[in-house]
XYZ file of C-alpha atoms in Angstrom:
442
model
C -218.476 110.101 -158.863
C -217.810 111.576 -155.620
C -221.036 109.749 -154.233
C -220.185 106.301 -155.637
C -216.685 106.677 -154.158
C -218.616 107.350 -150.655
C -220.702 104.240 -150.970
C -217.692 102.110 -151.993
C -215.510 103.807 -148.852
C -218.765 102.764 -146.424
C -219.156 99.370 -147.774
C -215.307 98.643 -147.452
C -215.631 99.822 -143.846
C -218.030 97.156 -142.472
C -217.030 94.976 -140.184
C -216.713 91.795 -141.559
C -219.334 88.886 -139.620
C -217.767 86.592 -137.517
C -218.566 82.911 -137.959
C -220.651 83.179 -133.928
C -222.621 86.090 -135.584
C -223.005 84.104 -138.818
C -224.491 81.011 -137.378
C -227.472 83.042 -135.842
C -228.893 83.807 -138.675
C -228.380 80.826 -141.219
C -226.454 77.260 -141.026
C -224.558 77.982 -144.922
C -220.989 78.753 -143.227
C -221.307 76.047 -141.103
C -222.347 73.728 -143.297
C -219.522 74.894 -145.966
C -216.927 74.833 -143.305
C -213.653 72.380 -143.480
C -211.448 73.126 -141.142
C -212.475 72.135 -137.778
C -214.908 69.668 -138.927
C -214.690 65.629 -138.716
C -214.449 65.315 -142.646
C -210.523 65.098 -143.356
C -210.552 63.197 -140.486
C -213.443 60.229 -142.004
C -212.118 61.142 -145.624
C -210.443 57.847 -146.477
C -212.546 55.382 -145.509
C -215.993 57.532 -146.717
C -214.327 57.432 -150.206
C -213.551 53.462 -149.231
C -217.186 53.068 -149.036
C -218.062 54.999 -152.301
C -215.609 53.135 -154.600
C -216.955 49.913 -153.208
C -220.938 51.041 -154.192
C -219.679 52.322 -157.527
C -218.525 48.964 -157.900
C -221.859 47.492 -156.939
C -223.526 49.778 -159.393
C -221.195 49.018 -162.166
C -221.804 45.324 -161.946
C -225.280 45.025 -161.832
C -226.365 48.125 -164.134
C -223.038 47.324 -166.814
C -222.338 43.725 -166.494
C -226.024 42.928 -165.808
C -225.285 40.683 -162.090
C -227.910 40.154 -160.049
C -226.681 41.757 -156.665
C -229.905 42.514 -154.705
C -230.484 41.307 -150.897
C -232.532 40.835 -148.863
C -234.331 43.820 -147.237
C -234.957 42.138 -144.296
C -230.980 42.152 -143.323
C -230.510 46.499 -143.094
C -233.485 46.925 -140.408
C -231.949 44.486 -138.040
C -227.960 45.884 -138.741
C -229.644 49.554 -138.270
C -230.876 48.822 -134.703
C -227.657 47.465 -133.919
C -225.574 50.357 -135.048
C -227.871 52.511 -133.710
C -227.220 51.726 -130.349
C -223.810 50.656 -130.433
C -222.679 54.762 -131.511
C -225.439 56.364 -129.106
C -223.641 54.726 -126.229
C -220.404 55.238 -127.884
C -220.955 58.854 -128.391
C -222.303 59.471 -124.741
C -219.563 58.070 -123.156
C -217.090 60.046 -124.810
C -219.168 62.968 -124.359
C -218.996 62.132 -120.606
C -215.601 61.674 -120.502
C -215.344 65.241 -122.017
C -217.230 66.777 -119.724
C -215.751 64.934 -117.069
C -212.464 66.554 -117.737
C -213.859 69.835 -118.083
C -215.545 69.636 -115.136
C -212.797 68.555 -112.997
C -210.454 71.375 -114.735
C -212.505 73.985 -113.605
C -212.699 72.661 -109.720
C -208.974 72.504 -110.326
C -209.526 76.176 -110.943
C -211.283 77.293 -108.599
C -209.469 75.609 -105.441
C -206.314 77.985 -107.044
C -208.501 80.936 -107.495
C -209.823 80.572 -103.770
C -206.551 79.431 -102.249
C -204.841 82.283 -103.653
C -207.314 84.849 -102.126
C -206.922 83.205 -98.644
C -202.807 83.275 -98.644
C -202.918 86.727 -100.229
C -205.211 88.131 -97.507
C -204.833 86.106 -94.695
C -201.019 85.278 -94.122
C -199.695 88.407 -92.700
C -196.912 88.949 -89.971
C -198.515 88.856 -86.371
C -199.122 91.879 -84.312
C -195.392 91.224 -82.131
C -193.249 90.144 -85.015
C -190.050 89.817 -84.469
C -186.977 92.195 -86.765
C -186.128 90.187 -90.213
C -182.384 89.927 -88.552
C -181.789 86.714 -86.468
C -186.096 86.005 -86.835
C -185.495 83.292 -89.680
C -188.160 84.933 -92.371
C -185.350 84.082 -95.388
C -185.610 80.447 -94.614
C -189.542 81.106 -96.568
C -188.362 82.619 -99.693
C -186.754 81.373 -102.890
C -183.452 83.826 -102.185
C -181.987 85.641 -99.346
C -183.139 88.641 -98.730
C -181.349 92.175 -100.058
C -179.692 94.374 -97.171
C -182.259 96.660 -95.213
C -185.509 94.274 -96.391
C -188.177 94.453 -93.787
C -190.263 91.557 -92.471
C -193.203 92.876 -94.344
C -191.358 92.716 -97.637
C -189.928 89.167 -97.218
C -193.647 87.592 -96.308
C -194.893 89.678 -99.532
C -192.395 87.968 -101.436
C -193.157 84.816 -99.970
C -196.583 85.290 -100.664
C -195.950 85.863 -104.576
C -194.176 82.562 -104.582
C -196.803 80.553 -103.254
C -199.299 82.260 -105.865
C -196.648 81.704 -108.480
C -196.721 77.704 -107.583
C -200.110 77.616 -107.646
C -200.359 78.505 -111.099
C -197.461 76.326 -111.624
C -199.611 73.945 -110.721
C -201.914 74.333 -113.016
C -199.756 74.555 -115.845
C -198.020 71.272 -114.763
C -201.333 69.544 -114.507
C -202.037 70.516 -118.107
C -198.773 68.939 -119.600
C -198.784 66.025 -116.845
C -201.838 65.094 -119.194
C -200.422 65.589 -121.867
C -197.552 63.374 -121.091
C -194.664 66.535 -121.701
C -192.785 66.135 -118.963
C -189.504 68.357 -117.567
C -189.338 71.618 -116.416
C -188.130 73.588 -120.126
C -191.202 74.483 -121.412
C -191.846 78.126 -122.030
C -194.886 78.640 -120.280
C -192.942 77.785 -117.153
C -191.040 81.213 -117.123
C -191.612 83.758 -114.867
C -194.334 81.686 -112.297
C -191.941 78.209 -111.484
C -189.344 78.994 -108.947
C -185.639 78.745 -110.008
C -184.830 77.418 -106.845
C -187.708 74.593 -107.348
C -185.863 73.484 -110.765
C -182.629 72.780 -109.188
C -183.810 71.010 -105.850
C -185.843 68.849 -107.613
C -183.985 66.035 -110.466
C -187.575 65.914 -112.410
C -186.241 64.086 -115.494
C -186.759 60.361 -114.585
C -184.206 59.586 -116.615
C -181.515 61.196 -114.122
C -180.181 59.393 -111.424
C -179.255 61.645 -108.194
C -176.109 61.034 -106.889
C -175.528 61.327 -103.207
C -174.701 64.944 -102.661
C -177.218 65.943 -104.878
C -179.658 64.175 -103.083
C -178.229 65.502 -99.449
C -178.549 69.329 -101.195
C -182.440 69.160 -101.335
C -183.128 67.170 -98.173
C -181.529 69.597 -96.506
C -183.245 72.260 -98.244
C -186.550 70.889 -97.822
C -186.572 68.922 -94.641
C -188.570 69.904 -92.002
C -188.571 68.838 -88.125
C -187.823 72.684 -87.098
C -184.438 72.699 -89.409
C -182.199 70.116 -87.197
C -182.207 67.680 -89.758
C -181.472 70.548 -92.456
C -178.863 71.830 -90.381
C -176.629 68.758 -90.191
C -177.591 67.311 -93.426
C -175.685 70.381 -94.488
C -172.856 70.381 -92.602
C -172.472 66.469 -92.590
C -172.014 66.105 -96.254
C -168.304 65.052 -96.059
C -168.330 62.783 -93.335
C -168.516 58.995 -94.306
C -172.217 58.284 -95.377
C -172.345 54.955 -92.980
C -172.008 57.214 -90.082
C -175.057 58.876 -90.661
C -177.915 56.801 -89.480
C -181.814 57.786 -89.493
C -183.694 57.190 -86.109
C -186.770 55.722 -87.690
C -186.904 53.219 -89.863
C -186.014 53.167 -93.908
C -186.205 50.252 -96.255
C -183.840 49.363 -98.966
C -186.002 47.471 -101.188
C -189.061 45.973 -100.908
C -189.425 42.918 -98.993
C -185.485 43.703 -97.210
C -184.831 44.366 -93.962
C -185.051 47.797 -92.390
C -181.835 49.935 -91.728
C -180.353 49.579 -88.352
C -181.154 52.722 -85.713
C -178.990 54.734 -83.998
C -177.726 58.174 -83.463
C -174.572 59.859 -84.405
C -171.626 59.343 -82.538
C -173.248 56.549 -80.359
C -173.212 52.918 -81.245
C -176.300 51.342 -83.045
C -179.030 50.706 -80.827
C -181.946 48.548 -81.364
C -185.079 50.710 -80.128
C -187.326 49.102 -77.395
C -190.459 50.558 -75.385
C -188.312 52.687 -73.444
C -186.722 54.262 -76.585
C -187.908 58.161 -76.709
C -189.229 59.657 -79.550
C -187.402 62.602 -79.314
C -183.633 62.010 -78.295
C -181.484 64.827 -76.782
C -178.423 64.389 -79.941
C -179.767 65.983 -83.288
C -180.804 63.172 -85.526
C -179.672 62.465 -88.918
C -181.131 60.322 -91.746
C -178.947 58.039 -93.767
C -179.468 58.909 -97.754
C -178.206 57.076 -100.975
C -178.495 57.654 -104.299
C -181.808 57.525 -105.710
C -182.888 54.717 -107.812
C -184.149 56.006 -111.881
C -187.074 53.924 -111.463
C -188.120 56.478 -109.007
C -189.926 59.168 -110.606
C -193.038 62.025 -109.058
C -194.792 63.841 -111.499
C -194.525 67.741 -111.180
C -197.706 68.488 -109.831
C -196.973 66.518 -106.852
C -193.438 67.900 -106.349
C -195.225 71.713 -106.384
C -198.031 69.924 -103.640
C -195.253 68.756 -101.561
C -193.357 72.537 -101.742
C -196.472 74.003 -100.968
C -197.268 72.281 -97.772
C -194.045 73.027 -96.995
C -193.793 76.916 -97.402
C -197.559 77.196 -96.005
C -196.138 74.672 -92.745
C -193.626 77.396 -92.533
C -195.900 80.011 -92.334
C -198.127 78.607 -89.256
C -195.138 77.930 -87.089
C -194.008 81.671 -87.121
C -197.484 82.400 -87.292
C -197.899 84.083 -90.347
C -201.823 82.242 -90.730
C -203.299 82.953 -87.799
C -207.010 83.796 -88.868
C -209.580 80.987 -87.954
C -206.811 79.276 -86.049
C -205.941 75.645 -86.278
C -209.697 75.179 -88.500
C -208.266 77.634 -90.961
C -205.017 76.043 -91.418
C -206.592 72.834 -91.966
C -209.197 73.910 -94.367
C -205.896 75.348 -96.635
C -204.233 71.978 -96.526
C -207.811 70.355 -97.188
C -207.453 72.824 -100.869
C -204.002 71.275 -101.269
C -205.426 68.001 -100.628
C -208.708 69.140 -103.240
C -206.269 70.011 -105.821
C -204.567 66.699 -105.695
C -207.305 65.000 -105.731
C -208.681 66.966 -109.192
C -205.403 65.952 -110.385
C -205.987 62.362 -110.032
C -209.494 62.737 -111.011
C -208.117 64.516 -114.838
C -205.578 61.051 -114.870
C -208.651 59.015 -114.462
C -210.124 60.335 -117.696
C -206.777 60.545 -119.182
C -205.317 57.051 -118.678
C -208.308 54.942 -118.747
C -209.271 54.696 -122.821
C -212.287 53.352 -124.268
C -211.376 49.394 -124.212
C -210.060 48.497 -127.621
C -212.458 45.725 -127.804
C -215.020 47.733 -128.206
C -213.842 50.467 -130.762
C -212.895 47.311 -133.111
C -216.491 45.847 -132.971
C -218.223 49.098 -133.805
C -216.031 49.873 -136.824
C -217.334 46.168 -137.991
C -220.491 46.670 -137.755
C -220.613 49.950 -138.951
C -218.582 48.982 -141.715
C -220.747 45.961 -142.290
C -223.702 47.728 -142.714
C -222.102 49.846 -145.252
C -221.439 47.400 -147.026
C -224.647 45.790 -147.258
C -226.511 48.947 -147.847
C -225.733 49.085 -151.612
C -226.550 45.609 -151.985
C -229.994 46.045 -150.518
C -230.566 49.834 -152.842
C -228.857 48.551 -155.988
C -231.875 47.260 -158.009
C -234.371 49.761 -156.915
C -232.039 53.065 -156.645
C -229.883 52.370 -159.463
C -226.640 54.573 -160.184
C -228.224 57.023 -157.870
C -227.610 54.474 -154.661
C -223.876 55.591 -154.742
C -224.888 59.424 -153.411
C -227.105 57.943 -151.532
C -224.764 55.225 -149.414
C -221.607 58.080 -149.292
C -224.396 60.390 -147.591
C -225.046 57.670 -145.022
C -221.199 56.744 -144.596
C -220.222 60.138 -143.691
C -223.229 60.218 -141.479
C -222.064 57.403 -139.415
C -218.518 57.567 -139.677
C -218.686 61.260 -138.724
C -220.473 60.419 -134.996
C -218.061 57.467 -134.829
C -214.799 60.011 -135.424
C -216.340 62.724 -133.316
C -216.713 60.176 -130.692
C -213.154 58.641 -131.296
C -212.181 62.889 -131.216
C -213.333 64.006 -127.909
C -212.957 60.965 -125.735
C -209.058 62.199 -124.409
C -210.034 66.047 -124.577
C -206.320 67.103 -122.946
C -204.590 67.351 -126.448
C -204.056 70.000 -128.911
C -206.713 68.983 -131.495
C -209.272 71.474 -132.403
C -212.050 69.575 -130.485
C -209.820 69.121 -127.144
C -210.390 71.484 -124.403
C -208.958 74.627 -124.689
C -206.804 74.030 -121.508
C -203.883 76.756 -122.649
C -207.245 79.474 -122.973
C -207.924 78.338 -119.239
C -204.571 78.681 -117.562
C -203.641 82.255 -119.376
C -206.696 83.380 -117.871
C -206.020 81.883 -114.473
C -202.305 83.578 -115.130
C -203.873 86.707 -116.051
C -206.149 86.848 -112.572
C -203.161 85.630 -110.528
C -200.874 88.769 -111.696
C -203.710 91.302 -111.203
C -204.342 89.929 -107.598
C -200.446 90.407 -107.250
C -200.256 93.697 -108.536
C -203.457 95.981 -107.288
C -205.311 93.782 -104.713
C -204.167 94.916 -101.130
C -202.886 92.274 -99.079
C -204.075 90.838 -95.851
C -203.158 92.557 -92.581
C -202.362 96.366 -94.766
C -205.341 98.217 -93.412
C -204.869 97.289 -89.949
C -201.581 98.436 -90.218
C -202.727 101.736 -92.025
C -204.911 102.399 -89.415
C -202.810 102.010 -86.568
């Protein structure tokens, strides 16, 4: 008794086999497998195709009509089909790997921009105090009381890590049309302070303060323009006048030019380009037409914050090549981007998906005419077999041509941007940072 109960304890224990270990060894669980595979999605119009060879059968074997066709007709429809779902089934193949591919270079320009601002933006050898040096103006909030320059860049430095992730994660539900800022995988790597400078929901329409708030918070020309944005928000918006040219509309007339407290001047060739009054640019209310997906917005901030850090030096390694080659990954990045809306907004032309469910369904349909007198009642089998056959490439075809979705067969983009999350945090919390040694040693 004792022994039986030890064989029954050491056969409960093993591990049960995993479908990957499984399929090494025979094709049965495959084979038997459901869920995952194109059937429910083919289903209907397989069993479409079976009820209408039953009926074939019924009235030539029952009611005695002479059904049979030609047999010349099938060889010429089977070329025809052939073809029509081997290019059909390539080019959604293609446009698979296509997104893959271009997902992963996404990847990768993160994974090696990342390393570069993590090692290679650190405070220069004769940095100034944080007090009076300006290092807040790079970080998401004001600094706490007593924070050195070293731990204001670091937290700059997380921020830009954090966006490029956010990047990532915007990219993935840019394709998959979810737009706004609410989603749950946003927590913890979007800045707060990127969610209220930026009105993402197209359907919003910035008023005019709102719109002065983050042009002054983003605007760059060394922080004049910032500056009296800010404090020029209650004077009379036809005062404030841009020095360069800004169109209403299309096809109208630019705005006039001037500067503030001066009359409007009309520039001419002796007009500097740099005038001794601080400029200001004249702003109105955005139009809701107006609308920049959030994978741009997080491009724009990051030029910005990594701008920042070459004028107060922060990127000094490999000089003015080095700071280029970062804004040539920004650029990479935006250009994956537009190559994953290529494959995403450019469908296989309807035109074509309708004339290969004809003839595939035409040569369905003629099959059981064709087997009928020869096969019998065992031609219904027989024509299901080869309707799930063809149906099944069409559907898998039809499946993985937009692979950004949630469907089984898409790519697994929310596997791919945990693990990018996953090597983003590690980096942040036990790689050194850039410029640490040098201080150590000195």
């Amino acid at each position: 008794m004792s022994g039986f109960r030890s064989i029954s304890s050491s056969i409960l224990k093993v591990r049960p086999i995993d479908r990957k270990e499984l399929s090494r060894y025979s094709w049965i669980f495959d084979i038997m497998t459901i869920q995952g595979s194109i059937l429910p999605r083919i289903i209907g119009p397989v069993l479409t195709v079976t009820l209408f060879s039953l009926a074939v059968a019924t009235a030539n074997e029952i009611y005695g009509k002479d059904l049979e066709l030609n047999n010349g007709v099938i060889p010429l429809l089977s070329v025809v089909v052939g073809l029509i779902l081997v290019f059909r089934n390539g080019t959604s193949y293609d446009r698979y790997y296509e997104g893959r591919k271009d997902f992963g270079a996404l990847t990768s320009s993160v994974r090696n921009l990342s390393r570069v601002i993590w090692v290679q933006v650190f405070l220069p050898s004769t940095s100034p105090a944080l007090s009076g040096s300006g290092h807040g103006d790079i970080i998401s909030e004001d600094p706490k009381p007593g924070t050195t320059a070293t731990e204001a860049l670091t937290i700059a430095k997380v921020r830009v890590l954090r966006l490029l992730l956010s990047f990532v994660y915007a990219a993935r539900h840019h394709l998959r049309n979810e737009p706004g800022v609410e989603w749950a995988d946003y927590k913890g790597i979007l800045p707060h302070d990127l969610k209220d400078a930026y009105c993402l929901d197209s359907s919003v329409q910035l008023d005019h303060e709102t719109f002065l708030d983050r042009y002054a918070t983003y605007s760059a020309i060394n922080g004049s323009v910032s500056t009296h944005l800010a404090s020029s928000k209650s004077a009379d918006p036809i005062q404030r006048r841009p020095f360069f040219s800004r169109w209403n509309s299309i096809g109208a007339a630019p705005e006039t030019i001037g500067q503030k407290g001066t009359g409007v001047d009309e520039p001419d060739q002796r007009t500097p380009l740099l005038r001794d009054a601080p400029t200001i640019v004249n702003v109105k209310a955005v139009s809701s037409d107006s609308f920049l997906p959030l994978p741009l917005v997080i491009a724009h901030e990051l030029s910005m914050t990594l701008l920042d850090f070459k004028l107060k030096n922060y990127i000094e390694v490999g000089g003015p090549v080095g700071f280029n080659a970062i804004n040539m990954t920004i650029t990479g990045m935006v250009d994956m981007l537009t190559s994953l809306e290529r494959v995403a907004t450019t469908p296989i032309p309807i035109s074509y998906g309708i004339h290969l469910k004809q003839c595939v369904t035409l040569y369905l349909f003629a099959l059981p005419f064709t087997l009928v007198q020869s096969m019998h009642w065992k031609m219904v089998p027989l024509v299901t077999l080869v309707a799930f056959t063809l149906m099944g490439i069409e559907g898998i075809a039809d499946e993985i041509e937009m692979p950004f979705g949630n469907d089984n067969s898409d790519l697994p983009l929310d596997r791919y941007c945990s693990s990018l999350r996953s090597e983003i945090e590690y980096m942040i919390e036990r790689l050194p940072e850039g410029g640490t040694r040098a201080l150590a040693s000195s």
